[in-house]
Amino acid sequence: MKISDLGPLLTFAKVVELKSFRAAAEALGAPRSTVSHKVAQLEDRLGIRLIERTTRTLRLTEAGSAYHRQIAPALEALEDADRAVVDLHTAPRGVLRITAPAEFGQLAVGEVVAEYMRRHPSVDVHVELTDRVVDLVEEGFDLALRRGPLENSTLVARKLGRPGHMRVYASRDYLRRRGEPRHPEDLAHHDCLVMTSLRQPVIWKFRQGRKRIAVEVRPHAGVNSFTLLCELAVAGHGVARLPEFLGERALPAGTLRTVLDAFVEPPYEWHAVYPSARHVSPKVRALIQVFSELSAAAHWGQTKKRRGAS
């Protein structure tokens, strides 16, 4: 493809985006006949019809739909390059609305927001911590922080920094009374503290080398707060699976210790999720940058005191 072919290609993409030749012509500041001619040029070059036209509607042909899917990422990359140059001279400003899971938000997001506000004092930040699935577009959020695997959606997801890890913890008092599990299957004989309902099977997953292990555990307590789980484990009520950055806070005091260290758990990922890769504002790009920098650090989610501990 030659550089001169970009005009018809960009015109075609605009027609698809706006679902109208007239709307595309207005957006491009060109006569409708010019827009129609450029799309026809593209079809002639490819030797295939991309759009079925009627007097009132248009629809993509199967080939047109497939072609648009292929070119869309490249066009977005071109737009990203344009925006990146403009953003170099555009300071983040306005109101930034963020949502994050309640428990993980309390543990990990505060540091990110504080650093963002330090760098960008002209931005007003609103944070909502909730475990419900938020409709970003409908509810007017700029970005969501989400943990673990993501459902298929039209949202854009960007992986942030290092994966997180879950580890298994118990108090020394509990281990003296009940013994230490040496293999995940030993958990069947232990009181387990879980982040879920007591009424459904609870599966904990482990990995030893290439071998994957999944065991069903018996919940002695089921709650929806990792902080409460940690407190119950410290009190000696059972074995808990906790985010590493939370469990490690109790290690220096000797109130908890890790078990089953030879069996690692699959890591989970953090993602920044936002409505579209197109027209991402400088304030959102700046937040993603801070998330990426801090989530790549080993101390993310830990207190400053713990960060300096040896």
PDB file of C-alpha atoms in Angstrom:
ATOM      1  CA  MET A   1       0.000   0.000   0.000  1.00  0.00           C
ATOM      2  CA  LYS A   2       1.247   3.498  -0.861  1.00  0.00           C
ATOM      3  CA  ILE A   3       1.044   6.555   1.386  1.00  0.00           C
ATOM      4  CA  SER A   4      -1.468   8.001  -1.089  1.00  0.00           C
ATOM      5  CA  ASP A   5      -3.810   5.108  -0.249  1.00  0.00           C
ATOM      6  CA  LEU A   6      -4.249   6.349   3.319  1.00  0.00           C
ATOM      7  CA  GLY A   7      -6.855   8.947   2.299  1.00  0.00           C
ATOM      8  CA  PRO A   8      -9.443   6.432   1.058  1.00  0.00           C
ATOM      9  CA  LEU A   9      -8.636   4.086   3.946  1.00  0.00           C
ATOM     10  CA  LEU A  10      -9.146   6.798   6.589  1.00  0.00           C
ATOM     11  CA  THR A  11     -12.333   7.897   4.864  1.00  0.00           C
ATOM     12  CA  PHE A  12     -13.671   4.336   4.893  1.00  0.00           C
ATOM     13  CA  ALA A  13     -12.882   4.033   8.605  1.00  0.00           C
ATOM     14  CA  LYS A  14     -14.746   7.275   9.353  1.00  0.00           C
ATOM     15  CA  VAL A  15     -17.809   6.091   7.417  1.00  0.00           C
ATOM     16  CA  VAL A  16     -17.807   2.843   9.409  1.00  0.00           C
ATOM     17  CA  GLU A  17     -17.356   4.708  12.694  1.00  0.00           C
ATOM     18  CA  LEU A  18     -20.245   7.119  12.052  1.00  0.00           C
ATOM     19  CA  LYS A  19     -22.382   4.654  10.062  1.00  0.00           C
ATOM     20  CA  SER A  20     -23.175   7.347   7.524  1.00  0.00           C
ATOM     21  CA  PHE A  21     -21.594   8.913   4.440  1.00  0.00           C
ATOM     22  CA  ARG A  22     -23.188  12.250   5.291  1.00  0.00           C
ATOM     23  CA  ALA A  23     -21.943  12.226   8.911  1.00  0.00           C
ATOM     24  CA  ALA A  24     -18.475  11.197   7.748  1.00  0.00           C
ATOM     25  CA  ALA A  25     -18.445  14.036   5.218  1.00  0.00           C
ATOM     26  CA  GLU A  26     -19.378  16.553   7.928  1.00  0.00           C
ATOM     27  CA  ALA A  27     -16.731  15.173  10.301  1.00  0.00           C
ATOM     28  CA  LEU A  28     -14.057  15.294   7.594  1.00  0.00           C
ATOM     29  CA  GLY A  29     -15.137  18.676   6.251  1.00  0.00           C
ATOM     30  CA  ALA A  30     -15.537  17.291   2.749  1.00  0.00           C
ATOM     31  CA  PRO A  31     -18.426  17.014   0.263  1.00  0.00           C
ATOM     32  CA  ARG A  32     -20.445  13.812   0.490  1.00  0.00           C
ATOM     33  CA  SER A  33     -19.533  13.020  -3.105  1.00  0.00           C
ATOM     34  CA  THR A  34     -15.825  13.136  -2.209  1.00  0.00           C
ATOM     35  CA  VAL A  35     -16.331  10.706   0.668  1.00  0.00           C
ATOM     36  CA  SER A  36     -18.280   8.332  -1.563  1.00  0.00           C
ATOM     37  CA  HIS A  37     -15.607   8.593  -4.270  1.00  0.00           C
ATOM     38  CA  LYS A  38     -12.760   7.774  -1.863  1.00  0.00           C
ATOM     39  CA  VAL A  39     -14.561   4.686  -0.552  1.00  0.00           C
ATOM     40  CA  ALA A  40     -15.179   3.602  -4.142  1.00  0.00           C
ATOM     41  CA  GLN A  41     -11.459   4.115  -4.858  1.00  0.00           C
ATOM     42  CA  LEU A  42     -10.594   1.796  -1.972  1.00  0.00           C
ATOM     43  CA  GLU A  43     -13.046  -0.836  -3.194  1.00  0.00           C
ATOM     44  CA  ASP A  44     -11.598  -0.607  -6.705  1.00  0.00           C
ATOM     45  CA  ARG A  45      -8.055  -1.028  -5.399  1.00  0.00           C
ATOM     46  CA  LEU A  46      -9.039  -4.084  -3.352  1.00  0.00           C
ATOM     47  CA  GLY A  47     -11.323  -5.455  -6.043  1.00  0.00           C
ATOM     48  CA  ILE A  48     -14.163  -6.130  -3.612  1.00  0.00           C
ATOM     49  CA  ARG A  49     -17.229  -4.347  -2.266  1.00  0.00           C
ATOM     50  CA  LEU A  50     -16.831  -3.209   1.340  1.00  0.00           C
ATOM     51  CA  ILE A  51     -20.122  -1.387   1.928  1.00  0.00           C
ATOM     52  CA  GLU A  52     -23.631  -2.153   0.698  1.00  0.00           C
ATOM     53  CA  ARG A  53     -25.379   1.151   0.018  1.00  0.00           C
ATOM     54  CA  THR A  54     -29.095   1.960  -0.152  1.00  0.00           C
ATOM     55  CA  THR A  55     -30.857   5.303  -0.262  1.00  0.00           C
ATOM     56  CA  ARG A  56     -31.315   5.295   3.527  1.00  0.00           C
ATOM     57  CA  THR A  57     -28.876   2.885   5.104  1.00  0.00           C
ATOM     58  CA  LEU A  58     -25.505   1.279   4.666  1.00  0.00           C
ATOM     59  CA  ARG A  59     -24.045  -1.914   6.036  1.00  0.00           C
ATOM     60  CA  LEU A  60     -20.667  -3.566   5.890  1.00  0.00           C
ATOM     61  CA  THR A  61     -20.267  -6.618   3.728  1.00  0.00           C
ATOM     62  CA  GLU A  62     -18.574  -9.630   5.282  1.00  0.00           C
ATOM     63  CA  ALA A  63     -15.348  -8.585   3.557  1.00  0.00           C
ATOM     64  CA  GLY A  64     -15.815  -4.992   4.700  1.00  0.00           C
ATOM     65  CA  SER A  65     -16.267  -6.057   8.300  1.00  0.00           C
ATOM     66  CA  ALA A  66     -13.173  -8.266   8.186  1.00  0.00           C
ATOM     67  CA  TYR A  67     -11.131  -5.503   6.531  1.00  0.00           C
ATOM     68  CA  HIS A  68     -12.168  -2.937   9.128  1.00  0.00           C
ATOM     69  CA  ARG A  69     -11.186  -5.268  11.977  1.00  0.00           C
ATOM     70  CA  GLN A  70      -7.743  -5.631  10.447  1.00  0.00           C
ATOM     71  CA  ILE A  71      -7.062  -1.948   9.840  1.00  0.00           C
ATOM     72  CA  ALA A  72      -8.590  -0.552  13.051  1.00  0.00           C
ATOM     73  CA  PRO A  73      -5.541  -1.231  15.296  1.00  0.00           C
ATOM     74  CA  ALA A  74      -3.196   0.415  12.789  1.00  0.00           C
ATOM     75  CA  LEU A  75      -5.408   3.487  12.525  1.00  0.00           C
ATOM     76  CA  GLU A  76      -5.631   3.737  16.306  1.00  0.00           C
ATOM     77  CA  ALA A  77      -1.830   3.546  16.469  1.00  0.00           C
ATOM     78  CA  LEU A  78      -1.596   6.478  14.044  1.00  0.00           C
ATOM     79  CA  GLU A  79      -4.044   8.475  16.148  1.00  0.00           C
ATOM     80  CA  ASP A  80      -2.100   7.555  19.289  1.00  0.00           C
ATOM     81  CA  ALA A  81       1.057   8.927  17.687  1.00  0.00           C
ATOM     82  CA  ASP A  82      -0.700  12.206  16.881  1.00  0.00           C
ATOM     83  CA  ARG A  83      -2.124  12.475  20.398  1.00  0.00           C
ATOM     84  CA  ALA A  84       1.214  11.635  22.002  1.00  0.00           C
ATOM     85  CA  VAL A  85       2.818  14.632  20.311  1.00  0.00           C
ATOM     86  CA  VAL A  86      -0.058  16.916  21.315  1.00  0.00           C
ATOM     87  CA  ASP A  87      -0.099  15.560  24.876  1.00  0.00           C
ATOM     88  CA  LEU A  88       3.538  16.519  25.322  1.00  0.00           C
ATOM     89  CA  HIS A  89       2.291  20.097  25.512  1.00  0.00           C
ATOM     90  CA  THR A  90      -1.036  19.425  27.251  1.00  0.00           C
ATOM     91  CA  ALA A  91      -1.138  19.255  31.046  1.00  0.00           C
ATOM     92  CA  PRO A  92      -3.707  16.961  32.715  1.00  0.00           C
ATOM     93  CA  ARG A  93      -6.636  18.948  34.087  1.00  0.00           C
ATOM     94  CA  GLY A  94     -10.301  18.648  35.003  1.00  0.00           C
ATOM     95  CA  VAL A  95     -12.028  15.968  37.087  1.00  0.00           C
ATOM     96  CA  LEU A  96     -10.805  12.351  37.091  1.00  0.00           C
ATOM     97  CA  ARG A  97     -13.227   9.628  38.221  1.00  0.00           C
ATOM     98  CA  ILE A  98     -11.764   6.240  39.202  1.00  0.00           C
ATOM     99  CA  THR A  99     -13.339   3.032  40.480  1.00  0.00           C
ATOM    100  CA  ALA A 100     -11.576   0.060  42.085  1.00  0.00           C
ATOM    101  CA  PRO A 101     -12.466  -3.060  44.099  1.00  0.00           C
ATOM    102  CA  ALA A 102     -13.294  -2.051  47.667  1.00  0.00           C
ATOM    103  CA  GLU A 103     -10.825  -4.192  49.579  1.00  0.00           C
ATOM    104  CA  PHE A 104      -7.909  -4.002  47.164  1.00  0.00           C
ATOM    105  CA  GLY A 105      -8.612  -0.335  46.621  1.00  0.00           C
ATOM    106  CA  GLN A 106      -8.146   0.406  50.307  1.00  0.00           C
ATOM    107  CA  LEU A 107      -4.922  -1.589  50.382  1.00  0.00           C
ATOM    108  CA  ALA A 108      -3.253  -0.542  47.144  1.00  0.00           C
ATOM    109  CA  VAL A 109      -4.870   2.394  45.369  1.00  0.00           C
ATOM    110  CA  GLY A 110      -4.270   5.100  47.963  1.00  0.00           C
ATOM    111  CA  GLU A 111      -0.554   5.303  47.218  1.00  0.00           C
ATOM    112  CA  VAL A 112      -1.221   5.645  43.499  1.00  0.00           C
ATOM    113  CA  VAL A 113      -3.829   8.372  43.912  1.00  0.00           C
ATOM    114  CA  ALA A 114      -1.631  10.303  46.345  1.00  0.00           C
ATOM    115  CA  GLU A 115       1.307  10.227  43.921  1.00  0.00           C
ATOM    116  CA  TYR A 116      -0.947  11.221  41.010  1.00  0.00           C
ATOM    117  CA  MET A 117      -2.316  14.208  42.930  1.00  0.00           C
ATOM    118  CA  ARG A 118       1.212  15.250  43.879  1.00  0.00           C
ATOM    119  CA  ARG A 119       2.252  15.269  40.215  1.00  0.00           C
ATOM    120  CA  HIS A 120      -0.957  16.791  38.847  1.00  0.00           C
ATOM    121  CA  PRO A 121      -2.453  19.230  41.362  1.00  0.00           C
ATOM    122  CA  SER A 122      -4.711  20.763  38.689  1.00  0.00           C
ATOM    123  CA  VAL A 123      -6.781  17.556  38.517  1.00  0.00           C
ATOM    124  CA  ASP A 124      -9.634  16.940  40.979  1.00  0.00           C
ATOM    125  CA  VAL A 125      -9.815  13.208  41.774  1.00  0.00           C
ATOM    126  CA  HIS A 126     -12.939  11.276  42.745  1.00  0.00           C
ATOM    127  CA  VAL A 127     -12.480   7.603  43.773  1.00  0.00           C
ATOM    128  CA  GLU A 128     -15.280   5.070  44.290  1.00  0.00           C
ATOM    129  CA  LEU A 129     -14.352   1.759  45.922  1.00  0.00           C
ATOM    130  CA  THR A 130     -16.933  -0.902  45.169  1.00  0.00           C
ATOM    131  CA  ASP A 131     -17.076  -4.616  44.382  1.00  0.00           C
ATOM    132  CA  ARG A 132     -19.928  -4.271  41.898  1.00  0.00           C
ATOM    133  CA  VAL A 133     -19.160  -4.227  38.186  1.00  0.00           C
ATOM    134  CA  VAL A 134     -19.317  -0.565  37.213  1.00  0.00           C
ATOM    135  CA  ASP A 135     -20.493   0.527  33.760  1.00  0.00           C
ATOM    136  CA  LEU A 136     -17.748   3.038  33.027  1.00  0.00           C
ATOM    137  CA  VAL A 137     -19.516   4.756  30.148  1.00  0.00           C
ATOM    138  CA  GLU A 138     -23.003   4.843  31.657  1.00  0.00           C
ATOM    139  CA  GLU A 139     -21.785   6.059  35.054  1.00  0.00           C
ATOM    140  CA  GLY A 140     -19.190   8.487  33.775  1.00  0.00           C
ATOM    141  CA  PHE A 141     -15.990   6.899  35.091  1.00  0.00           C
ATOM    142  CA  ASP A 142     -12.702   7.542  33.340  1.00  0.00           C
ATOM    143  CA  LEU A 143     -10.899   4.395  34.478  1.00  0.00           C
ATOM    144  CA  ALA A 144     -11.311   1.253  36.585  1.00  0.00           C
ATOM    145  CA  LEU A 145      -8.649  -0.769  38.343  1.00  0.00           C
ATOM    146  CA  ARG A 146      -9.500  -4.466  38.155  1.00  0.00           C
ATOM    147  CA  ARG A 147      -7.764  -7.549  39.462  1.00  0.00           C
ATOM    148  CA  GLY A 148      -7.520 -11.017  37.965  1.00  0.00           C
ATOM    149  CA  PRO A 149      -8.907 -12.331  34.656  1.00  0.00           C
ATOM    150  CA  LEU A 150     -11.233  -9.988  32.790  1.00  0.00           C
ATOM    151  CA  GLU A 151     -14.506 -10.788  31.104  1.00  0.00           C
ATOM    152  CA  ASN A 152     -14.760 -10.180  27.383  1.00  0.00           C
ATOM    153  CA  SER A 153     -15.956  -6.646  26.725  1.00  0.00           C
ATOM    154  CA  THR A 154     -15.509  -3.665  24.461  1.00  0.00           C
ATOM    155  CA  LEU A 155     -13.376  -1.959  27.109  1.00  0.00           C
ATOM    156  CA  VAL A 156      -9.648  -1.476  26.697  1.00  0.00           C
ATOM    157  CA  ALA A 157      -7.506  -3.228  29.329  1.00  0.00           C
ATOM    158  CA  ARG A 158      -3.875  -2.442  30.009  1.00  0.00           C
ATOM    159  CA  LYS A 159      -1.803  -4.757  32.182  1.00  0.00           C
ATOM    160  CA  LEU A 160      -0.055  -2.966  35.015  1.00  0.00           C
ATOM    161  CA  GLY A 161       3.396  -3.805  36.300  1.00  0.00           C
ATOM    162  CA  ARG A 162       4.278  -6.957  38.193  1.00  0.00           C
ATOM    163  CA  PRO A 163       1.745  -9.744  38.801  1.00  0.00           C
ATOM    164  CA  GLY A 164       0.418 -10.039  42.331  1.00  0.00           C
ATOM    165  CA  HIS A 165       0.667 -13.210  44.376  1.00  0.00           C
ATOM    166  CA  MET A 166      -1.495 -14.933  46.944  1.00  0.00           C
ATOM    167  CA  ARG A 167       0.162 -16.935  49.729  1.00  0.00           C
ATOM    168  CA  VAL A 168      -1.121 -19.146  52.518  1.00  0.00           C
ATOM    169  CA  TYR A 169      -0.672 -17.922  56.095  1.00  0.00           C
ATOM    170  CA  ALA A 170      -1.412 -19.181  59.597  1.00  0.00           C
ATOM    171  CA  SER A 171      -0.554 -18.067  63.116  1.00  0.00           C
ATOM    172  CA  ARG A 172       2.167 -19.839  65.066  1.00  0.00           C
ATOM    173  CA  ASP A 173      -0.378 -20.650  67.766  1.00  0.00           C
ATOM    174  CA  TYR A 174      -2.688 -22.344  65.254  1.00  0.00           C
ATOM    175  CA  LEU A 175       0.181 -24.371  63.785  1.00  0.00           C
ATOM    176  CA  ARG A 176       1.257 -25.527  67.254  1.00  0.00           C
ATOM    177  CA  ARG A 177      -2.272 -26.757  67.930  1.00  0.00           C
ATOM    178  CA  ARG A 178      -3.148 -28.248  64.537  1.00  0.00           C
ATOM    179  CA  GLY A 179       0.189 -28.977  62.891  1.00  0.00           C
ATOM    180  CA  GLU A 180       1.569 -27.529  59.680  1.00  0.00           C
ATOM    181  CA  PRO A 181       0.153 -28.582  56.288  1.00  0.00           C
ATOM    182  CA  ARG A 182       2.956 -29.979  54.126  1.00  0.00           C
ATOM    183  CA  HIS A 183       0.933 -30.504  50.949  1.00  0.00           C
ATOM    184  CA  PRO A 184      -2.175 -28.714  49.622  1.00  0.00           C
ATOM    185  CA  GLU A 185      -4.172 -31.907  50.150  1.00  0.00           C
ATOM    186  CA  ASP A 186      -3.487 -31.561  53.898  1.00  0.00           C
ATOM    187  CA  LEU A 187      -5.767 -28.515  53.908  1.00  0.00           C
ATOM    188  CA  ALA A 188      -8.742 -30.885  53.972  1.00  0.00           C
ATOM    189  CA  HIS A 189      -7.905 -31.440  57.651  1.00  0.00           C
ATOM    190  CA  HIS A 190      -7.532 -27.765  58.524  1.00  0.00           C
ATOM    191  CA  ASP A 191      -9.846 -24.870  59.299  1.00  0.00           C
ATOM    192  CA  CYS A 192      -9.671 -22.553  56.289  1.00  0.00           C
ATOM    193  CA  LEU A 193     -10.578 -18.878  56.243  1.00  0.00           C
ATOM    194  CA  VAL A 194     -11.936 -17.928  52.826  1.00  0.00           C
ATOM    195  CA  MET A 195     -13.036 -14.941  50.755  1.00  0.00           C
ATOM    196  CA  THR A 196     -16.385 -16.334  49.680  1.00  0.00           C
ATOM    197  CA  SER A 197     -19.746 -17.707  50.755  1.00  0.00           C
ATOM    198  CA  LEU A 198     -19.887 -20.750  53.009  1.00  0.00           C
ATOM    199  CA  ARG A 199     -22.509 -22.337  50.728  1.00  0.00           C
ATOM    200  CA  GLN A 200     -20.415 -23.058  47.630  1.00  0.00           C
ATOM    201  CA  PRO A 201     -17.370 -25.246  46.989  1.00  0.00           C
ATOM    202  CA  VAL A 202     -14.147 -23.351  47.595  1.00  0.00           C
ATOM    203  CA  ILE A 203     -11.174 -24.350  45.437  1.00  0.00           C
ATOM    204  CA  TRP A 204      -7.622 -23.222  46.151  1.00  0.00           C
ATOM    205  CA  LYS A 205      -5.175 -23.610  43.254  1.00  0.00           C
ATOM    206  CA  PHE A 206      -1.448 -24.282  43.520  1.00  0.00           C
ATOM    207  CA  ARG A 207       1.447 -25.089  41.240  1.00  0.00           C
ATOM    208  CA  GLN A 208       4.582 -27.153  41.829  1.00  0.00           C
ATOM    209  CA  GLY A 209       6.859 -26.873  38.824  1.00  0.00           C
ATOM    210  CA  ARG A 210       4.648 -27.752  35.874  1.00  0.00           C
ATOM    211  CA  LYS A 211       2.168 -29.649  38.005  1.00  0.00           C
ATOM    212  CA  ARG A 212      -1.085 -27.871  38.783  1.00  0.00           C
ATOM    213  CA  ILE A 213      -2.945 -28.764  41.952  1.00  0.00           C
ATOM    214  CA  ALA A 214      -6.521 -27.806  42.864  1.00  0.00           C
ATOM    215  CA  VAL A 215      -7.952 -28.719  46.262  1.00  0.00           C
ATOM    216  CA  GLU A 216     -11.358 -28.137  47.807  1.00  0.00           C
ATOM    217  CA  VAL A 217     -11.045 -26.630  51.276  1.00  0.00           C
ATOM    218  CA  ARG A 218     -13.463 -26.577  54.204  1.00  0.00           C
ATOM    219  CA  PRO A 219     -14.404 -23.007  55.116  1.00  0.00           C
ATOM    220  CA  HIS A 220     -14.320 -22.355  58.850  1.00  0.00           C
ATOM    221  CA  ALA A 221     -15.177 -18.713  58.136  1.00  0.00           C
ATOM    222  CA  GLY A 222     -16.237 -16.968  54.943  1.00  0.00           C
ATOM    223  CA  VAL A 223     -15.985 -13.182  54.724  1.00  0.00           C
ATOM    224  CA  ASN A 224     -15.692 -10.525  52.018  1.00  0.00           C
ATOM    225  CA  SER A 225     -12.710  -8.693  53.483  1.00  0.00           C
ATOM    226  CA  PHE A 226      -9.050  -9.647  53.206  1.00  0.00           C
ATOM    227  CA  THR A 227      -8.310  -7.404  56.177  1.00  0.00           C
ATOM    228  CA  LEU A 228     -10.760  -9.352  58.338  1.00  0.00           C
ATOM    229  CA  LEU A 229      -9.353 -12.648  57.033  1.00  0.00           C
ATOM    230  CA  CYS A 230      -5.906 -11.530  58.116  1.00  0.00           C
ATOM    231  CA  GLU A 231      -7.187 -10.591  61.580  1.00  0.00           C
ATOM    232  CA  LEU A 232      -8.889 -13.988  61.964  1.00  0.00           C
ATOM    233  CA  ALA A 233      -5.677 -15.743  60.932  1.00  0.00           C
ATOM    234  CA  VAL A 234      -3.634 -13.682  63.406  1.00  0.00           C
ATOM    235  CA  ALA A 235      -6.147 -14.654  66.116  1.00  0.00           C
ATOM    236  CA  GLY A 236      -5.443 -18.327  65.389  1.00  0.00           C
ATOM    237  CA  HIS A 237      -8.778 -19.306  63.856  1.00  0.00           C
ATOM    238  CA  GLY A 238      -7.383 -21.054  60.790  1.00  0.00           C
ATOM    239  CA  VAL A 239      -5.376 -20.978  57.581  1.00  0.00           C
ATOM    240  CA  ALA A 240      -5.927 -18.011  55.249  1.00  0.00           C
ATOM    241  CA  ARG A 241      -4.999 -17.276  51.660  1.00  0.00           C
ATOM    242  CA  LEU A 242      -4.029 -13.606  51.490  1.00  0.00           C
ATOM    243  CA  PRO A 243      -2.475 -11.144  49.045  1.00  0.00           C
ATOM    244  CA  GLU A 244       1.252 -11.258  49.676  1.00  0.00           C
ATOM    245  CA  PHE A 245       1.528  -7.540  50.323  1.00  0.00           C
ATOM    246  CA  LEU A 246      -1.074  -7.838  53.114  1.00  0.00           C
ATOM    247  CA  GLY A 247       0.189 -11.022  54.742  1.00  0.00           C
ATOM    248  CA  GLU A 248       3.764  -9.749  54.839  1.00  0.00           C
ATOM    249  CA  ARG A 249       2.746  -6.902  57.111  1.00  0.00           C
ATOM    250  CA  ALA A 250       2.180  -9.419  59.914  1.00  0.00           C
ATOM    251  CA  LEU A 251       5.434 -11.337  59.377  1.00  0.00           C
ATOM    252  CA  PRO A 252       7.874  -8.997  61.199  1.00  0.00           C
ATOM    253  CA  ALA A 253       5.745  -9.129  64.368  1.00  0.00           C
ATOM    254  CA  GLY A 254       5.757 -12.912  64.259  1.00  0.00           C
ATOM    255  CA  THR A 255       1.961 -13.119  64.391  1.00  0.00           C
ATOM    256  CA  LEU A 256       1.737 -14.993  61.079  1.00  0.00           C
ATOM    257  CA  ARG A 257       3.990 -17.236  59.049  1.00  0.00           C
ATOM    258  CA  THR A 258       3.707 -18.659  55.573  1.00  0.00           C
ATOM    259  CA  VAL A 259       2.949 -22.317  54.897  1.00  0.00           C
ATOM    260  CA  LEU A 260       3.072 -24.461  51.758  1.00  0.00           C
ATOM    261  CA  ASP A 261       5.933 -22.340  50.428  1.00  0.00           C
ATOM    262  CA  ALA A 262       6.944 -25.083  47.996  1.00  0.00           C
ATOM    263  CA  PHE A 263       3.578 -24.758  46.274  1.00  0.00           C
ATOM    264  CA  VAL A 264       3.163 -21.420  44.547  1.00  0.00           C
ATOM    265  CA  GLU A 265      -0.206 -20.053  43.543  1.00  0.00           C
ATOM    266  CA  PRO A 266      -0.889 -18.762  40.027  1.00  0.00           C
ATOM    267  CA  PRO A 267      -0.278 -14.998  39.991  1.00  0.00           C
ATOM    268  CA  TYR A 268      -3.045 -12.528  39.327  1.00  0.00           C
ATOM    269  CA  GLU A 269      -2.783  -9.457  37.126  1.00  0.00           C
ATOM    270  CA  TRP A 270      -3.778  -5.856  37.702  1.00  0.00           C
ATOM    271  CA  HIS A 271      -5.431  -4.073  34.776  1.00  0.00           C
ATOM    272  CA  ALA A 272      -6.316  -0.478  34.090  1.00  0.00           C
ATOM    273  CA  VAL A 273      -9.615  -0.588  32.197  1.00  0.00           C
ATOM    274  CA  TYR A 274     -11.042   2.338  30.260  1.00  0.00           C
ATOM    275  CA  PRO A 275     -13.760   2.836  27.643  1.00  0.00           C
ATOM    276  CA  SER A 276     -11.717   3.318  24.470  1.00  0.00           C
ATOM    277  CA  ALA A 277      -8.178   3.510  23.192  1.00  0.00           C
ATOM    278  CA  ARG A 278      -9.287   6.440  21.077  1.00  0.00           C
ATOM    279  CA  HIS A 279      -9.284   9.965  22.483  1.00  0.00           C
ATOM    280  CA  VAL A 280      -7.806   9.001  25.849  1.00  0.00           C
ATOM    281  CA  SER A 281      -7.419  12.263  27.748  1.00  0.00           C
ATOM    282  CA  PRO A 282      -4.077  13.412  29.179  1.00  0.00           C
ATOM    283  CA  LYS A 283      -5.434  13.034  32.728  1.00  0.00           C
ATOM    284  CA  VAL A 284      -6.177   9.335  32.128  1.00  0.00           C
ATOM    285  CA  ARG A 285      -2.871   8.709  30.365  1.00  0.00           C
ATOM    286  CA  ALA A 286      -1.084  10.284  33.314  1.00  0.00           C
ATOM    287  CA  LEU A 287      -2.932   8.039  35.770  1.00  0.00           C
ATOM    288  CA  ILE A 288      -2.036   4.918  33.781  1.00  0.00           C
ATOM    289  CA  GLN A 289       1.586   6.054  33.872  1.00  0.00           C
ATOM    290  CA  VAL A 290       1.541   6.358  37.678  1.00  0.00           C
ATOM    291  CA  PHE A 291      -0.215   2.991  38.030  1.00  0.00           C
ATOM    292  CA  SER A 292       2.380   1.374  35.773  1.00  0.00           C
ATOM    293  CA  GLU A 293       5.330   2.846  37.656  1.00  0.00           C
ATOM    294  CA  LEU A 294       4.125   2.012  41.158  1.00  0.00           C
ATOM    295  CA  SER A 295       2.635  -1.400  40.369  1.00  0.00           C
ATOM    296  CA  ALA A 296       5.996  -2.407  38.881  1.00  0.00           C
ATOM    297  CA  ALA A 297       7.640  -1.795  42.256  1.00  0.00           C
ATOM    298  CA  ALA A 298       7.967  -4.628  44.743  1.00  0.00           C
ATOM    299  CA  HIS A 299       6.563  -2.487  47.565  1.00  0.00           C
ATOM    300  CA  TRP A 300       3.253  -1.587  45.883  1.00  0.00           C
ATOM    301  CA  GLY A 301       0.443  -1.928  48.397  1.00  0.00           C
ATOM    302  CA  GLN A 302       2.769  -2.080  51.382  1.00  0.00           C
ATOM    303  CA  THR A 303       3.124   0.636  53.971  1.00  0.00           C
ATOM    304  CA  LYS A 304       6.143   2.935  53.870  1.00  0.00           C
ATOM    305  CA  LYS A 305       7.264   1.475  57.175  1.00  0.00           C
ATOM    306  CA  ARG A 306       7.230  -2.024  55.715  1.00  0.00           C
ATOM    307  CA  ARG A 307       8.999  -0.799  52.600  1.00  0.00           C
ATOM    308  CA  GLY A 308      12.035   0.122  54.629  1.00  0.00           C
ATOM    309  CA  ALA A 309      12.031  -3.031  56.707  1.00  0.00           C
ATOM    310  CA  SER A 310      14.883  -5.451  56.261  1.00  0.00           C
TER     311      SER A 310
END
